[in-house]
Short mmCIF file of C-alpha atoms and ligand atoms in Angstrom, two decimals:
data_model
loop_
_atom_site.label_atom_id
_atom_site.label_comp_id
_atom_site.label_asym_id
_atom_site.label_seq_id
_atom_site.Cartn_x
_atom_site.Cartn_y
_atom_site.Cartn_z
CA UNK A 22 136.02 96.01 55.40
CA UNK A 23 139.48 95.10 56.39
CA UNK A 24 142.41 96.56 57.15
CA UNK A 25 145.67 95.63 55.82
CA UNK A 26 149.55 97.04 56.24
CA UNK A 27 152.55 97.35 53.95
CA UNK A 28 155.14 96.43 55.75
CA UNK A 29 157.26 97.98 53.51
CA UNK A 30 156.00 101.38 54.52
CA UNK A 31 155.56 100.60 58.26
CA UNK A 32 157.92 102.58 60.51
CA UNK A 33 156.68 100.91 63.88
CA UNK A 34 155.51 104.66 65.31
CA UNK A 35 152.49 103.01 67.37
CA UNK A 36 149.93 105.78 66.31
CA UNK A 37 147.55 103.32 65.10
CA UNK A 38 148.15 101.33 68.39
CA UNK A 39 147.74 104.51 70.61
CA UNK A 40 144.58 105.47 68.47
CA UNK A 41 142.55 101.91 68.36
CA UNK A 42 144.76 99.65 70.70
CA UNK A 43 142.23 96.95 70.80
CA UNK A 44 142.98 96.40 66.73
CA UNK A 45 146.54 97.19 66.47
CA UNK A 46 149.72 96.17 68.39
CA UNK A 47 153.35 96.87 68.42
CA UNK A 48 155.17 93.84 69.45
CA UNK A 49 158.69 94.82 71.41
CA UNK A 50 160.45 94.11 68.16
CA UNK A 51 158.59 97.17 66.70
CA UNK A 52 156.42 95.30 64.41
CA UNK A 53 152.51 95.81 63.89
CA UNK A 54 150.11 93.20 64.60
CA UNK A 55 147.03 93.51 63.35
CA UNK A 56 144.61 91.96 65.35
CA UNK A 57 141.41 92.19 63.69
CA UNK A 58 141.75 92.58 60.06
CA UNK A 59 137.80 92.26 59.55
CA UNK A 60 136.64 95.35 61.11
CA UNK A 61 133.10 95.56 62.48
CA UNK A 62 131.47 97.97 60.86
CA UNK A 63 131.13 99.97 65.23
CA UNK A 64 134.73 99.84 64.46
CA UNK A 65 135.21 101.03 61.27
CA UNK A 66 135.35 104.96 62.60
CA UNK A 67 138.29 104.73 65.06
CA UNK A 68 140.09 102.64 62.44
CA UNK A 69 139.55 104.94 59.68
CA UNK A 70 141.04 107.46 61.90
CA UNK A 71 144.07 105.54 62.51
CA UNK A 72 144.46 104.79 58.69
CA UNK A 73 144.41 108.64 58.13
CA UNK A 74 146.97 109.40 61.07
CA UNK A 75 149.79 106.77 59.64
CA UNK A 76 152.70 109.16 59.07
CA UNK A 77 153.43 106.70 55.97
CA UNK A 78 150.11 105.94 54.33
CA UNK A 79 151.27 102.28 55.32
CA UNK A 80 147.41 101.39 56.42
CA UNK A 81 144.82 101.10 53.98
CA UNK A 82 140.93 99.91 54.31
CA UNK A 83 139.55 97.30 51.57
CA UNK A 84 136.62 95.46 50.98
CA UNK A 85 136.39 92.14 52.23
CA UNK A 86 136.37 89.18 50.50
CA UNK A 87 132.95 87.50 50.19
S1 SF4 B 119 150.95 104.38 62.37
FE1 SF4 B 119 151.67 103.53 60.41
S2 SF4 B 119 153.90 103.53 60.56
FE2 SF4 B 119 153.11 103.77 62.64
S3 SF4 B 119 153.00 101.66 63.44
FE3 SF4 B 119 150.98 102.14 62.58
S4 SF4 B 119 151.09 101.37 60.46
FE4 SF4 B 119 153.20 101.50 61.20
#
């Protein structure tokens, strides 16, 4: 799986950072930078949780690419 963002949606709140910080980062400009956008599937848990808890539904999970 991998996990994208609309930037369009993306307020720069830093709930996804505070819930999995070693995936997602807010650089001091306020934007998100995903860091692993193929999640491993011991990962896929916390980052489902931080999909849920975006205040903008700008985080979504998709299959990868094979
Ligand atoms: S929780 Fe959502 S709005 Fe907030 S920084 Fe992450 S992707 Fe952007």
């Amino acid at each position: 799986m991998r996990v994208v963002v609309d930037r369009s949606r993306c307020v720069g709140t830093g709930i996804c950072e505070s819930t999995v910080p070693d995936v997602f980062e807010i650089e001091d400009d306020g934007r998100l930078v995903i860091e692993e956008c193929d999640v491993a599937p011991d990962r896929l848990d916390p980052v489902r949780a931080a999909v849920a808890s975006c205040p903008t539904q700008a985080l979504s999970l998709i299959e990868s690419e094979r």
